[in-house]
């Protein structure tokens, strides 16, 4: 319950930044500072699609985030306790359990993240360029979460729901880095007394720890996020796999292509993780008292 609350809260509050990030990630043009700046990208969305355009794909994002964080925290805490009981070193237990938990959640939630990406990109000028550069205006292929799921399965097969799962599994290392960093930082606050005043200071500590650990993890694994978004998009410019995607980005866009949207991502992930961990720890404290 604590994980679901934390994941849902951060997703809703910071969703527009996620949408802008994904739009920038799949833009195959060579990076241009002004064109790819977060404010300029957000203005383009508002100008062409209205403010509602910033929230496309929110439903699968909330469900996916709630399921991912809720399931992740349950598996993470249970596996960590088992490993600690077997006297496995704490740092190793945190890394192993976070990676295993992350891999399980990828298998369960990848279809939701793929649908979220498709909904975020549809109806945009960018999607028009990627799909039919010289053709008539595209009609929105998906009317919502359920319609998108049925349409993708009908047109592309069930396995299409798992496009991008290879880089997603590789991104499990993201969670490992994040939680090892978080647990290490959290250890410095463990000796505090649990008075009301100390709880307030602990909440600030959770905020800082969550933001710091997420920033470290997200920065080190960001190219994998770009590759995953490229594989999940609906486009005639198909990538045959991770290696093909890496090669095309390198040849056509250079090193900068692997870091498109990284500024927007940095603006999003730190407060997102801070909100998630503050809500998670606060709800957990309330439930255990």
Coordinates of C-alpha atoms in Angstrom, one line a residue:
X1 CA 0.0 0.0 0.0
X2 CA 2.9 2.4 0.9
X3 CA 4.6 1.7 -2.4
X4 CA 1.4 2.1 -4.4
X5 CA 0.7 5.5 -2.7
X6 CA 4.2 6.7 -3.3
X7 CA 4.5 5.6 -6.9
X8 CA 1.0 7.1 -7.8
X9 CA 1.7 10.4 -6.2
X10 CA 5.0 11.0 -8.0
X11 CA 3.5 9.9 -11.3
X12 CA 0.6 12.3 -11.2
X13 CA 2.5 15.3 -10.0
X14 CA 5.4 15.1 -12.6
X15 CA 3.7 13.5 -15.6
X16 CA 4.1 16.4 -18.0
X17 CA 7.9 16.2 -17.7
X18 CA 7.7 12.5 -18.5
X19 CA 5.7 13.1 -21.7
X20 CA 8.2 15.8 -22.8
X21 CA 11.1 13.5 -22.1
X22 CA 9.7 10.6 -24.2
X23 CA 8.9 13.0 -27.1
X24 CA 12.5 14.2 -27.0
X25 CA 13.9 10.6 -26.7
X26 CA 12.3 9.4 -30.0
X27 CA 13.1 12.5 -32.0
X28 CA 15.6 11.1 -34.6
X29 CA 16.8 14.5 -35.7
X30 CA 20.3 15.6 -34.6
X31 CA 20.2 17.4 -31.3
X32 CA 19.9 21.2 -31.4
X33 CA 20.1 23.0 -28.1
X34 CA 17.2 25.4 -28.5
X35 CA 14.9 22.9 -30.3
X36 CA 15.4 20.1 -27.7
X37 CA 15.2 22.3 -24.6
X38 CA 12.4 21.2 -22.2
X39 CA 10.5 24.5 -22.2
X40 CA 10.5 24.6 -26.0
X41 CA 9.3 21.0 -26.3
X42 CA 6.5 21.7 -23.7
X43 CA 5.4 24.8 -25.5
X44 CA 5.1 22.8 -28.8
X45 CA 2.8 20.3 -27.1
X46 CA 0.6 23.0 -25.6
X47 CA 0.5 24.9 -28.9
X48 CA -0.5 22.0 -31.0
X49 CA -2.4 19.7 -28.6
X50 CA -3.5 21.9 -25.7
X51 CA -2.7 21.5 -22.0
X52 CA -4.4 18.1 -22.1
X53 CA -1.7 16.9 -24.5
X54 CA 0.7 17.0 -21.5
X55 CA -1.3 14.2 -19.9
X56 CA -1.7 11.7 -22.7
X57 CA -1.1 8.2 -21.4
X58 CA -1.6 9.1 -17.8
X59 CA -3.9 6.2 -17.1
X60 CA -1.5 3.4 -17.9
X61 CA 1.3 5.4 -16.3
X62 CA -0.6 5.5 -12.9
X63 CA -1.6 1.9 -13.1
X64 CA 1.9 0.9 -14.2
X65 CA 3.6 3.0 -11.5
X66 CA 1.3 1.8 -8.7
X67 CA 1.8 -1.8 -9.8
X68 CA 5.5 -1.5 -10.3
X69 CA 6.3 0.3 -7.0
X70 CA 3.8 -1.6 -5.0
X71 CA 5.0 -5.0 -6.3
X72 CA 8.6 -3.9 -6.2
X73 CA 8.6 -2.9 -2.5
X74 CA 6.8 -6.0 -1.5
X75 CA 9.3 -8.3 -3.3
X76 CA 12.2 -6.1 -2.3
X77 CA 11.5 -6.2 1.4
X78 CA 10.6 -9.9 1.5
X79 CA 13.7 -11.0 -0.5
X80 CA 16.0 -8.7 1.5
X81 CA 14.9 -10.2 4.8
X82 CA 15.5 -13.7 3.5
X83 CA 19.0 -12.8 2.3
X84 CA 19.8 -11.0 5.5
X85 CA 18.7 -14.1 7.5
X86 CA 21.1 -16.1 5.5
X87 CA 23.8 -13.7 6.6
X88 CA 24.4 -12.2 3.1
X89 CA 26.2 -8.9 3.2
X90 CA 23.7 -6.0 3.4
X91 CA 25.0 -4.2 0.3
X92 CA 24.9 -7.4 -1.7
X93 CA 21.4 -8.2 -0.4
X94 CA 20.1 -4.8 -1.4
X95 CA 21.6 -5.0 -4.9
X96 CA 20.5 -8.6 -5.6
X97 CA 16.9 -8.1 -4.2
X98 CA 16.4 -4.9 -6.1
X99 CA 17.5 -6.4 -9.4
X100 CA 15.4 -9.6 -8.9
X101 CA 12.4 -7.5 -7.9
X102 CA 12.8 -5.2 -10.8
X103 CA 13.1 -8.1 -13.3
X104 CA 9.8 -9.6 -12.0
X105 CA 8.0 -6.2 -12.4
X106 CA 9.3 -5.7 -15.9
X107 CA 7.7 -9.0 -17.0
X108 CA 4.4 -7.9 -15.4
X109 CA 4.2 -4.2 -16.4
X110 CA 6.1 -3.9 -19.7
X111 CA 2.7 -3.9 -21.7
X112 CA 1.5 -0.9 -19.6
X113 CA 4.7 1.1 -20.3
X114 CA 4.6 0.3 -24.0
X115 CA 0.9 1.5 -24.2
X116 CA 1.8 4.6 -22.2
X117 CA 4.6 5.4 -24.7
X118 CA 2.3 4.9 -27.7
X119 CA -0.4 7.2 -26.2
X120 CA 2.2 9.8 -25.3
X121 CA 3.4 10.0 -28.9
X122 CA 0.1 9.7 -30.9
X123 CA -1.4 12.8 -32.5
X124 CA 1.9 14.7 -32.4
X125 CA 3.7 16.2 -35.4
X126 CA 6.7 14.0 -34.4
X127 CA 4.6 10.8 -34.7
X128 CA 3.4 12.0 -38.1
X129 CA 7.0 12.5 -39.3
X130 CA 8.0 9.0 -38.0
X131 CA 5.1 7.2 -39.5
X132 CA 4.0 8.9 -42.7
X133 CA 6.3 12.0 -43.4
X134 CA 4.5 12.9 -46.7
X135 CA 1.1 11.3 -46.1
X136 CA -2.2 12.7 -44.9
X137 CA -2.7 13.7 -41.2
X138 CA -2.7 10.7 -38.9
X139 CA -5.9 9.8 -37.0
X140 CA -5.3 8.8 -33.4
X141 CA -4.9 5.0 -33.6
X142 CA -5.7 4.5 -29.9
X143 CA -8.7 5.8 -28.0
X144 CA -7.4 4.7 -24.6
X145 CA -5.7 2.0 -22.6
X146 CA -8.0 -0.9 -23.4
X147 CA -8.5 0.0 -27.0
X148 CA -4.7 0.4 -27.4
X149 CA -4.1 -3.0 -25.9
X150 CA -6.6 -4.8 -28.2
X151 CA -5.4 -2.8 -31.3
X152 CA -1.7 -3.6 -30.7
X153 CA -2.4 -7.3 -30.2
X154 CA -4.7 -7.4 -33.3
X155 CA -2.2 -5.5 -35.6
X156 CA 1.2 -6.6 -34.2
X157 CA 0.6 -9.7 -32.1
X158 CA 0.8 -10.4 -28.4
X159 CA 4.6 -10.2 -28.4
X160 CA 4.4 -6.6 -29.5
X161 CA 3.4 -5.7 -26.0
X162 CA 6.9 -6.7 -24.9
X163 CA 8.8 -4.5 -27.3
X164 CA 11.6 -2.8 -25.4
X165 CA 11.7 -5.5 -22.7
X166 CA 15.4 -6.2 -23.3
X167 CA 16.6 -2.7 -22.5
X168 CA 13.9 -2.7 -19.7
X169 CA 15.5 -5.7 -18.2
X170 CA 18.9 -4.1 -18.6
X171 CA 17.5 -1.1 -16.8
X172 CA 17.0 -3.4 -13.7
X173 CA 20.5 -2.2 -12.9
X174 CA 19.0 1.2 -12.5
X175 CA 16.9 0.0 -9.6
X176 CA 19.9 -1.8 -8.2
X177 CA 22.0 1.3 -8.2
X178 CA 19.2 3.4 -6.8
X179 CA 18.4 1.1 -3.9
X180 CA 22.0 0.4 -2.9
X181 CA 22.5 4.2 -2.8
X182 CA 19.2 4.7 -0.9
X183 CA 19.9 2.0 1.7
X184 CA 23.5 3.3 2.2
X185 CA 22.2 6.9 2.7
X186 CA 19.3 5.6 4.9
X187 CA 21.7 3.9 7.2
X188 CA 22.9 7.3 8.3
X189 CA 19.5 8.2 9.6
X190 CA 18.7 4.8 11.3
X191 CA 19.8 5.9 14.8
X192 CA 17.5 8.8 15.0
X193 CA 14.8 8.9 17.8
X194 CA 11.3 8.5 16.4
X195 CA 9.7 11.5 18.1
X196 CA 7.4 13.8 16.1
X197 CA 10.1 16.3 15.6
X198 CA 12.5 13.7 14.4
X199 CA 10.0 12.3 12.0
X200 CA 9.8 15.6 10.3
X201 CA 13.5 15.7 10.0
X202 CA 13.5 12.1 8.8
X203 CA 11.0 13.0 6.1
X204 CA 13.4 15.6 4.8
X205 CA 16.1 13.0 4.9
X206 CA 14.0 10.6 2.9
X207 CA 13.4 13.3 0.4
X208 CA 17.1 14.0 0.0
X209 CA 18.0 10.3 -0.1
X210 CA 15.4 9.4 -2.6
X211 CA 16.3 12.3 -4.9
X212 CA 20.0 11.6 -4.7
X213 CA 19.8 7.9 -5.3
X214 CA 17.4 8.3 -8.2
X215 CA 19.6 10.9 -9.9
X216 CA 22.6 8.7 -9.6
X217 CA 20.8 5.7 -11.0
X218 CA 19.0 7.5 -13.8
X219 CA 22.1 9.3 -15.1
X220 CA 24.2 6.2 -15.3
X221 CA 21.5 4.2 -17.2
X222 CA 19.9 7.0 -19.3
X223 CA 21.0 5.7 -22.8
X224 CA 19.0 2.5 -22.1
X225 CA 15.9 4.6 -21.5
X226 CA 16.3 6.2 -24.9
X227 CA 16.7 2.8 -26.6
X228 CA 13.6 1.4 -24.8
X229 CA 11.5 4.4 -26.0
X230 CA 12.7 4.0 -29.6
X231 CA 11.8 0.3 -29.6
X232 CA 8.3 0.9 -28.1
X233 CA 7.2 3.7 -30.5
X234 CA 4.7 3.1 -33.3
X235 CA 6.7 3.9 -36.4
X236 CA 7.5 2.6 -39.9
X237 CA 11.2 3.1 -39.0
X238 CA 11.5 -0.2 -37.2
X239 CA 14.5 -1.2 -35.2
X240 CA 15.3 -4.9 -35.4
X241 CA 16.6 -4.9 -31.8
X242 CA 18.8 -3.3 -29.3
X243 CA 22.0 -3.5 -31.4
X244 CA 20.4 -2.2 -34.5
X245 CA 18.9 0.7 -32.5
X246 CA 22.3 1.6 -30.9
X247 CA 23.9 1.5 -34.4
X248 CA 21.4 3.7 -36.0
X249 CA 21.4 6.3 -33.2
X250 CA 25.2 6.4 -33.3
X251 CA 25.4 6.8 -37.0
X252 CA 22.6 9.3 -37.5
X253 CA 22.6 11.3 -34.3
X254 CA 25.9 10.8 -32.6
X255 CA 26.6 10.4 -28.9
X256 CA 24.1 13.2 -28.2
X257 CA 21.3 11.0 -29.5
X258 CA 21.7 8.7 -26.5
X259 CA 21.0 11.6 -24.1
X260 CA 18.0 13.3 -25.7
X261 CA 15.6 14.4 -23.0
X262 CA 18.2 13.9 -20.2
X263 CA 17.7 17.4 -18.9
X264 CA 14.0 16.9 -18.7
X265 CA 14.6 13.5 -17.1
X266 CA 16.9 15.1 -14.4
X267 CA 14.2 17.6 -13.6
X268 CA 11.6 14.8 -13.3
X269 CA 13.4 11.9 -11.6
X270 CA 14.9 13.6 -8.5
X271 CA 11.6 15.1 -7.2
X272 CA 9.7 12.0 -8.4
X273 CA 11.9 9.7 -6.3
X274 CA 11.8 12.2 -3.4
X275 CA 8.0 12.2 -3.4
X276 CA 7.8 8.4 -3.8
X277 CA 10.1 7.7 -0.9
X278 CA 8.7 10.3 1.4
X279 CA 5.1 9.0 0.8
X280 CA 6.3 5.4 1.1
X281 CA 8.2 5.8 4.3
X282 CA 5.4 8.0 5.8
X283 CA 2.6 5.5 4.9
X284 CA 4.8 2.6 6.1
X285 CA 5.4 4.4 9.5
X286 CA 1.7 5.1 9.8
X287 CA 0.8 1.4 9.0
X288 CA 3.4 0.0 11.4
X289 CA 2.6 2.3 14.4

